[in-house]
C-alpha cells in the first residue's frame, strides 16, 4: 500500500535538524573586573589609558592580562565619547573608488592611515550632494580625526558647508578659500618632464596636443611644455600646439594636422589621446617611434603599458596624493599657506621614443 502522507522533508532516521551553536557573547567589563579582582571603574581607567589614575603597575598588569586572556574588546564608540576623537579618518570622494587609476588615492591614504594607527572610513558619493552631506554628517558623528575630500580629476571645488565642521584636506582638488589646505599633482612639472623625454632623445621640433576642456591640467601641462623648450633654447612656436578633445577620437582626429607641422615628436595631453594618435599614424603608414616619437600623460596602465610599442608617459601620483593628504591632516607634513601642496609626477619611459637619427 502506497502511503498518501506528504514527506516532511527530513530524511528517515535523520532526527531533528541540529540547531546552530549560539553566537558567543562579547566579554563584558564586569567579567574582566572579576577575573582581575578589581572594580569595573579600575578596568575602565586602564582600558582608557588614564595614566594619572592611582593604580599600581601590578594592578594594571593584572587587568591587561585579564583583557588578553578573555579576549575583551573595548567599545570603540564609548572610547570616542571619552576622548572626544576616534582612530578614524574619513575620505569623501566623488568617483575615485570606481575609477581604476584614481582609486590609488584610496590605497595611498589607507596605507598611510594604518601606518599611524588610523583606519579609513570611505564614502563614494558619485557626485550626489545629498549623499555627500549625509556621509560627512556620519563621519562627524563618529568624531573622525579629520576628513580627506577628493575628486577623481584635478579641479577647483566648492567646500561643502558641513566639511568646515571638521579638520579637512582637499586631495586632487583645491579651493580659493583662504586656509583651505590641499594637495594636487604638479601639472607644470609633469609637462616639463614629458617634453624633456623628447628633448633628451635629440628632438627639437616637438608638437603638443593639448585638451580643449578648461582645467588646471590643460594650463599646467602647456606651461611645462613651454618651460622645457625655453630651457633647451628652443623658441616657443604656437603653431606646434594643437587642441583636441582629450580622448581617443580626439587624438585620432589630430593626426593630419600634426603631420602637416613637420614635427618629429609629439607630447599628448593624456594617454587616451596618444592611443588614438597611434591609430591615426598607423593608417598613414607611419611607425612609432621611427617616424614619430610619442609621449603621453597619466600612465593609465591599461593603456600605456599595453600599446605597441608601449607608451612613454608621465604618471599622475595618485597613491602619493592620498598618502600626502593623510600626512598633512595629521600635521606630519606642512602645507603651503597660500596654495596647494604639489606632488611630483614621475616619468615612465618605454619604447615609444627613440633617439633622433643624425641628419
GROMACS .gro file of C-alpha atoms in nm:
model
  359
    1UNK     CA    1   0.000   0.000   0.000
    2UNK     CA    2   0.134   0.337  -0.100
    3UNK     CA    3   0.130   0.598   0.170
    4UNK     CA    4  -0.052   0.922   0.089
    5UNK     CA    5   0.129   1.120   0.359
    6UNK     CA    6   0.346   1.406   0.246
    7UNK     CA    7   0.711   1.384   0.323
    8UNK     CA    8   0.824   1.614   0.599
    9UNK     CA    9   1.146   1.686   0.406
   10UNK     CA   10   1.359   1.525   0.680
   11UNK     CA   11   1.547   1.211   0.571
   12UNK     CA   12   1.442   0.894   0.752
   13UNK     CA   13   1.645   0.842   1.064
   14UNK     CA   14   1.793   1.191   1.043
   15UNK     CA   15   1.613   1.308   1.355
   16UNK     CA   16   1.550   1.674   1.424
   17UNK     CA   17   1.776   1.926   1.249
   18UNK     CA   18   2.071   2.039   1.450
   19UNK     CA   19   2.049   2.389   1.593
   20UNK     CA   20   2.328   2.629   1.512
   21UNK     CA   21   2.550   2.687   1.811
   22UNK     CA   22   2.471   3.018   1.977
   23UNK     CA   23   2.699   3.306   1.888
   24UNK     CA   24   2.944   3.377   2.168
   25UNK     CA   25   2.853   3.682   2.373
   26UNK     CA   26   3.115   3.957   2.392
   27UNK     CA   27   3.320   3.971   2.709
   28UNK     CA   28   3.194   4.242   2.942
   29UNK     CA   29   3.383   4.494   3.152
   30UNK     CA   30   3.241   4.325   3.464
   31UNK     CA   31   3.386   3.988   3.361
   32UNK     CA   32   3.730   4.144   3.319
   33UNK     CA   33   3.697   4.312   3.659
   34UNK     CA   34   3.604   3.980   3.827
   35UNK     CA   35   3.894   3.797   3.661
   36UNK     CA   36   4.141   4.066   3.770
   37UNK     CA   37   3.989   4.107   4.119
   38UNK     CA   38   3.929   4.482   4.075
   39UNK     CA   39   3.633   4.716   4.024
   40UNK     CA   40   3.484   4.794   3.683
   41UNK     CA   41   3.595   5.156   3.733
   42UNK     CA   42   3.958   5.039   3.761
   43UNK     CA   43   3.926   4.835   3.441
   44UNK     CA   44   3.779   5.138   3.263
   45UNK     CA   45   4.071   5.356   3.375
   46UNK     CA   46   4.324   5.101   3.249
   47UNK     CA   47   4.141   5.046   2.918
   48UNK     CA   48   4.129   5.422   2.855
   49UNK     CA   49   4.497   5.454   2.950
   50UNK     CA   50   4.438   5.708   3.226
   51UNK     CA   51   4.797   5.736   3.345
   52UNK     CA   52   4.716   5.990   3.615
   53UNK     CA   53   4.489   5.743   3.796
   54UNK     CA   54   4.636   5.598   4.116
   55UNK     CA   55   4.664   5.238   4.001
   56UNK     CA   56   4.973   5.032   4.074
   57UNK     CA   57   5.177   4.876   3.795
   58UNK     CA   58   5.094   4.532   3.933
   59UNK     CA   59   4.719   4.602   3.917
   60UNK     CA   60   4.747   4.742   3.566
   61UNK     CA   61   4.930   4.425   3.460
   62UNK     CA   62   4.657   4.205   3.615
   63UNK     CA   63   4.389   4.394   3.425
   64UNK     CA   64   4.577   4.376   3.096
   65UNK     CA   65   4.638   4.003   3.144
   66UNK     CA   66   4.266   3.950   3.206
   67UNK     CA   67   4.180   4.153   2.895
   68UNK     CA   68   4.417   3.943   2.686
   69UNK     CA   69   4.310   3.607   2.832
   70UNK     CA   70   3.938   3.676   2.799
   71UNK     CA   71   3.962   3.843   2.458
   72UNK     CA   72   3.791   4.160   2.576
   73UNK     CA   73   3.737   4.427   2.311
   74UNK     CA   74   3.676   4.783   2.432
   75UNK     CA   75   3.372   4.968   2.298
   76UNK     CA   76   3.519   5.198   2.035
   77UNK     CA   77   3.226   5.440   2.042
   78UNK     CA   78   3.243   5.467   2.420
   79UNK     CA   79   3.616   5.542   2.399
   80UNK     CA   80   3.542   5.804   2.135
   81UNK     CA   81   3.297   5.978   2.368
   82UNK     CA   82   3.555   5.975   2.647
   83UNK     CA   83   3.845   6.105   2.437
   84UNK     CA   84   3.649   6.338   2.206
   85UNK     CA   85   3.805   6.185   1.894
   86UNK     CA   86   3.843   5.848   1.725
   87UNK     CA   87   4.105   5.649   1.537
   88UNK     CA   88   3.917   5.702   1.212
   89UNK     CA   89   3.999   5.929   0.919
   90UNK     CA   90   3.718   5.997   0.673
   91UNK     CA   91   3.757   6.005   0.295
   92UNK     CA   92   3.472   6.152   0.089
   93UNK     CA   93   3.511   6.121  -0.288
   94UNK     CA   94   3.300   6.182  -0.595
   95UNK     CA   95   3.403   5.882  -0.805
   96UNK     CA   96   3.761   5.771  -0.732
   97UNK     CA   97   3.654   5.435  -0.588
   98UNK     CA   98   3.511   5.338  -0.928
   99UNK     CA   99   3.791   5.489  -1.139
  100UNK     CA  100   4.078   5.239  -1.177
  101UNK     CA  101   4.378   5.471  -1.182
  102UNK     CA  102   4.235   5.734  -0.943
  103UNK     CA  103   4.145   5.458  -0.696
  104UNK     CA  104   4.511   5.463  -0.596
  105UNK     CA  105   4.424   5.772  -0.390
  106UNK     CA  106   4.230   5.544  -0.155
  107UNK     CA  107   4.516   5.294  -0.147
  108UNK     CA  108   4.772   5.560  -0.056
  109UNK     CA  109   4.550   5.718   0.209
  110UNK     CA  110   4.467   5.381   0.362
  111UNK     CA  111   4.830   5.268   0.382
  112UNK     CA  112   4.940   5.598   0.539
  113UNK     CA  113   4.649   5.597   0.785
  114UNK     CA  114   4.731   5.242   0.902
  115UNK     CA  115   5.095   5.342   0.945
  116UNK     CA  116   4.989   5.597   1.207
  117UNK     CA  117   4.727   5.386   1.383
  118UNK     CA  118   4.416   5.509   1.200
  119UNK     CA  119   4.153   5.334   0.990
  120UNK     CA  120   3.987   5.490   0.685
  121UNK     CA  121   3.610   5.542   0.654
  122UNK     CA  122   3.531   5.578   0.283
  123UNK     CA  123   3.222   5.727   0.120
  124UNK     CA  124   3.196   5.729  -0.260
  125UNK     CA  125   2.919   5.977  -0.346
  126UNK     CA  126   2.919   5.968  -0.730
  127UNK     CA  127   2.865   6.344  -0.716
  128UNK     CA  128   2.532   6.318  -0.528
  129UNK     CA  129   2.521   6.625  -0.300
  130UNK     CA  130   2.264   6.475  -0.060
  131UNK     CA  131   2.469   6.159  -0.019
  132UNK     CA  132   2.779   6.372   0.033
  133UNK     CA  133   2.611   6.572   0.310
  134UNK     CA  134   2.491   6.253   0.481
  135UNK     CA  135   2.836   6.093   0.454
  136UNK     CA  136   3.009   6.393   0.612
  137UNK     CA  137   2.744   6.405   0.889
  138UNK     CA  138   2.800   6.037   0.967
  139UNK     CA  139   3.176   6.090   0.986
  140UNK     CA  140   3.128   6.385   1.220
  141UNK     CA  141   2.909   6.165   1.443
  142UNK     CA  142   3.194   5.915   1.459
  143UNK     CA  143   3.422   6.203   1.562
  144UNK     CA  144   3.677   6.126   1.290
  145UNK     CA  145   4.022   6.276   1.330
  146UNK     CA  146   3.963   6.462   1.005
  147UNK     CA  147   3.830   6.423   0.652
  148UNK     CA  148   4.002   6.396   0.314
  149UNK     CA  149   3.778   6.540   0.043
  150UNK     CA  150   3.878   6.414  -0.301
  151UNK     CA  151   3.780   6.435  -0.667
  152UNK     CA  152   3.877   6.190  -0.940
  153UNK     CA  153   4.034   6.457  -1.160
  154UNK     CA  154   4.229   6.768  -1.064
  155UNK     CA  155   3.995   7.068  -1.045
  156UNK     CA  156   3.874   7.358  -0.835
  157UNK     CA  157   3.595   7.267  -0.595
  158UNK     CA  158   3.345   7.430  -0.361
  159UNK     CA  159   3.388   7.330   0.001
  160UNK     CA  160   3.065   7.179   0.144
  161UNK     CA  161   2.941   7.373   0.447
  162UNK     CA  162   2.939   7.063   0.669
  163UNK     CA  163   3.302   6.987   0.581
  164UNK     CA  164   3.405   7.306   0.763
  165UNK     CA  165   3.295   7.144   1.090
  166UNK     CA  166   3.592   6.905   1.064
  167UNK     CA  167   3.965   6.930   1.014
  168UNK     CA  168   3.994   6.862   0.639
  169UNK     CA  169   4.237   6.842   0.348
  170UNK     CA  170   4.140   6.863  -0.019
  171UNK     CA  171   4.301   6.588  -0.230
  172UNK     CA  172   4.338   6.617  -0.609
  173UNK     CA  173   4.131   6.935  -0.591
  174UNK     CA  174   4.167   7.283  -0.445
  175UNK     CA  175   3.974   7.590  -0.333
  176UNK     CA  176   4.050   7.962  -0.343
  177UNK     CA  177   3.900   7.990   0.005
  178UNK     CA  178   4.169   8.116   0.248
  179UNK     CA  179   4.315   7.848   0.474
  180UNK     CA  180   4.186   7.552   0.269
  181UNK     CA  181   4.473   7.301   0.273
  182UNK     CA  182   4.504   7.099  -0.046
  183UNK     CA  183   4.734   6.857  -0.226
  184UNK     CA  184   4.739   6.830  -0.607
  185UNK     CA  185   4.962   6.694  -0.887
  186UNK     CA  186   5.237   6.926  -1.011
  187UNK     CA  187   5.097   6.959  -1.363
  188UNK     CA  188   5.361   7.207  -1.484
  189UNK     CA  189   5.647   6.985  -1.366
  190UNK     CA  190   5.476   6.689  -1.535
  191UNK     CA  191   5.451   6.876  -1.865
  192UNK     CA  192   5.813   6.981  -1.834
  193UNK     CA  193   5.922   6.620  -1.769
  194UNK     CA  194   5.717   6.486  -2.062
  195UNK     CA  195   5.878   6.734  -2.301
  196UNK     CA  196   6.224   6.663  -2.160
  197UNK     CA  197   6.193   6.295  -2.252
  198UNK     CA  198   6.175   6.402  -2.617
  199UNK     CA  199   6.446   6.668  -2.583
  200UNK     CA  200   6.688   6.418  -2.432
  201UNK     CA  201   6.646   6.198  -2.740
  202UNK     CA  202   6.750   6.482  -2.969
  203UNK     CA  203   6.409   6.606  -3.086
  204UNK     CA  204   6.376   6.979  -3.144
  205UNK     CA  205   6.055   7.015  -3.340
  206UNK     CA  206   5.814   6.887  -3.076
  207UNK     CA  207   5.437   6.931  -3.105
  208UNK     CA  208   5.193   6.933  -2.813
  209UNK     CA  209   4.832   6.816  -2.847
  210UNK     CA  210   4.650   6.988  -2.561
  211UNK     CA  211   4.291   6.945  -2.439
  212UNK     CA  212   4.004   7.169  -2.540
  213UNK     CA  213   3.840   7.146  -2.195
  214UNK     CA  214   3.947   7.417  -1.946
  215UNK     CA  215   4.121   7.261  -1.645
  216UNK     CA  216   4.430   7.312  -1.427
  217UNK     CA  217   4.592   7.021  -1.614
  218UNK     CA  218   4.542   7.195  -1.951
  219UNK     CA  219   4.714   7.512  -1.831
  220UNK     CA  220   4.985   7.343  -1.625
  221UNK     CA  221   5.089   7.089  -1.888
  222UNK     CA  222   5.119   7.363  -2.152
  223UNK     CA  223   5.323   7.575  -1.910
  224UNK     CA  224   5.563   7.285  -1.850
  225UNK     CA  225   5.600   7.226  -2.225
  226UNK     CA  226   5.690   7.592  -2.284
  227UNK     CA  227   5.937   7.600  -1.994
  228UNK     CA  228   6.114   7.284  -2.114
  229UNK     CA  229   6.157   7.427  -2.465
  230UNK     CA  230   6.282   7.756  -2.322
  231UNK     CA  231   6.532   7.571  -2.102
  232UNK     CA  232   6.664   7.394  -2.413
  233UNK     CA  233   6.699   7.722  -2.605
  234UNK     CA  234   6.413   7.640  -2.844
  235UNK     CA  235   6.172   7.927  -2.922
  236UNK     CA  236   5.808   7.851  -2.845
  237UNK     CA  237   5.605   7.809  -3.165
  238UNK     CA  238   5.232   7.837  -3.104
  239UNK     CA  239   5.165   7.663  -3.438
  240UNK     CA  240   5.304   7.344  -3.282
  241UNK     CA  241   5.030   7.346  -3.017
  242UNK     CA  242   4.715   7.169  -3.134
  243UNK     CA  243   4.393   7.121  -2.938
  244UNK     CA  244   4.159   6.822  -2.937
  245UNK     CA  245   3.901   6.661  -2.715
  246UNK     CA  246   4.100   6.459  -2.456
  247UNK     CA  247   4.001   6.110  -2.563
  248UNK     CA  248   4.095   5.850  -2.824
  249UNK     CA  249   3.889   6.011  -3.100
  250UNK     CA  250   4.047   6.347  -3.027
  251UNK     CA  251   4.397   6.209  -3.070
  252UNK     CA  252   4.300   6.023  -3.387
  253UNK     CA  253   4.142   6.335  -3.534
  254UNK     CA  254   4.454   6.544  -3.471
  255UNK     CA  255   4.678   6.317  -3.683
  256UNK     CA  256   4.654   6.504  -4.015
  257UNK     CA  257   4.714   6.845  -3.856
  258UNK     CA  258   5.013   6.704  -3.669
  259UNK     CA  259   5.172   6.564  -3.984
  260UNK     CA  260   5.140   6.897  -4.165
  261UNK     CA  261   5.357   7.058  -3.896
  262UNK     CA  262   5.667   6.857  -3.984
  263UNK     CA  263   5.719   6.759  -3.619
  264UNK     CA  264   5.943   6.463  -3.534
  265UNK     CA  265   5.788   6.413  -3.190
  266UNK     CA  266   5.466   6.483  -3.005
  267UNK     CA  267   5.361   6.508  -2.644
  268UNK     CA  268   4.991   6.434  -2.582
  269UNK     CA  269   4.775   6.577  -2.304
  270UNK     CA  270   4.683   6.224  -2.190
  271UNK     CA  271   4.730   5.856  -2.273
  272UNK     CA  272   4.387   5.814  -2.432
  273UNK     CA  273   4.470   6.087  -2.681
  274UNK     CA  274   4.803   5.915  -2.754
  275UNK     CA  275   4.620   5.586  -2.814
  276UNK     CA  276   4.406   5.749  -3.083
  277UNK     CA  277   4.714   5.910  -3.237
  278UNK     CA  278   4.877   5.565  -3.261
  279UNK     CA  279   4.584   5.453  -3.479
  280UNK     CA  280   4.600   5.764  -3.695
  281UNK     CA  281   4.975   5.735  -3.757
  282UNK     CA  282   4.946   5.367  -3.848
  283UNK     CA  283   4.674   5.447  -4.102
  284UNK     CA  284   4.919   5.689  -4.263
  285UNK     CA  285   5.174   5.407  -4.287
  286UNK     CA  286   5.398   5.564  -4.023
  287UNK     CA  287   5.591   5.383  -3.750
  288UNK     CA  288   5.630   5.474  -3.383
  289UNK     CA  289   5.895   5.575  -3.279
  290UNK     CA  290   6.092   5.567  -3.608
  291UNK     CA  291   5.871   5.822  -3.787
  292UNK     CA  292   5.716   5.992  -3.484
  293UNK     CA  293   5.815   5.973  -3.118
  294UNK     CA  294   5.513   5.989  -2.885
  295UNK     CA  295   5.479   6.070  -2.514
  296UNK     CA  296   5.154   6.064  -2.316
  297UNK     CA  297   5.044   6.170  -1.969
  298UNK     CA  298   4.859   5.988  -1.684
  299UNK     CA  299   5.020   5.642  -1.706
  300UNK     CA  300   4.690   5.459  -1.727
  301UNK     CA  301   4.838   5.109  -1.710
  302UNK     CA  302   4.553   4.952  -1.905
  303UNK     CA  303   4.651   5.181  -2.195
  304UNK     CA  304   5.013   5.293  -2.171
  305UNK     CA  305   5.183   4.963  -2.090
  306UNK     CA  306   4.983   4.765  -2.347
  307UNK     CA  307   5.010   4.979  -2.657
  308UNK     CA  308   5.252   4.860  -2.925
  309UNK     CA  309   5.509   4.997  -2.874
  310UNK     CA  310   5.447   5.064  -2.503
  311UNK     CA  311   5.394   5.433  -2.439
  312UNK     CA  312   5.640   5.661  -2.263
  313UNK     CA  313   5.436   5.880  -2.030
  314UNK     CA  314   5.419   6.078  -1.707
  315UNK     CA  315   5.243   5.926  -1.410
  316UNK     CA  316   4.980   6.105  -1.208
  317UNK     CA  317   5.087   6.045  -0.845
  318UNK     CA  318   4.750   5.927  -0.714
  319UNK     CA  319   4.891   5.698  -0.446
  320UNK     CA  320   5.116   5.972  -0.310
  321UNK     CA  321   4.830   6.225  -0.322
  322UNK     CA  322   4.630   6.006  -0.081
  323UNK     CA  323   4.929   5.943   0.144
  324UNK     CA  324   5.029   6.311   0.149
  325UNK     CA  325   4.672   6.410   0.232
  326UNK     CA  326   4.683   6.195   0.546
  327UNK     CA  327   5.022   6.330   0.649
  328UNK     CA  328   4.904   6.690   0.612
  329UNK     CA  329   4.586   6.612   0.806
  330UNK     CA  330   4.789   6.463   1.092
  331UNK     CA  331   5.035   6.754   1.093
  332UNK     CA  332   5.326   6.537   0.977
  333UNK     CA  333   5.377   6.740   0.658
  334UNK     CA  334   5.337   7.114   0.624
  335UNK     CA  335   5.103   7.256   0.360
  336UNK     CA  336   5.169   7.592   0.189
  337UNK     CA  337   4.953   7.871   0.328
  338UNK     CA  338   4.852   8.037   0.002
  339UNK     CA  339   4.842   7.747  -0.247
  340UNK     CA  340   4.805   7.372  -0.273
  341UNK     CA  341   5.094   7.140  -0.198
  342UNK     CA  342   5.219   7.000  -0.530
  343UNK     CA  343   5.320   6.637  -0.571
  344UNK     CA  344   5.590   6.536  -0.821
  345UNK     CA  345   5.473   6.347  -1.132
  346UNK     CA  346   5.732   6.079  -1.223
  347UNK     CA  347   5.820   5.981  -1.579
  348UNK     CA  348   5.782   5.626  -1.710
  349UNK     CA  349   5.996   5.574  -2.018
  350UNK     CA  350   5.903   5.294  -2.254
  351UNK     CA  351   5.978   5.235  -2.622
  352UNK     CA  352   5.757   5.492  -2.797
  353UNK     CA  353   6.058   5.727  -2.806
  354UNK     CA  354   6.399   5.669  -2.959
  355UNK     CA  355   6.696   5.890  -3.037
  356UNK     CA  356   6.655   6.101  -3.347
  357UNK     CA  357   6.885   5.982  -3.627
  358UNK     CA  358   7.159   6.231  -3.726
  359UNK     CA  359   7.069   6.442  -4.029
   0.00000   0.00000   0.00000
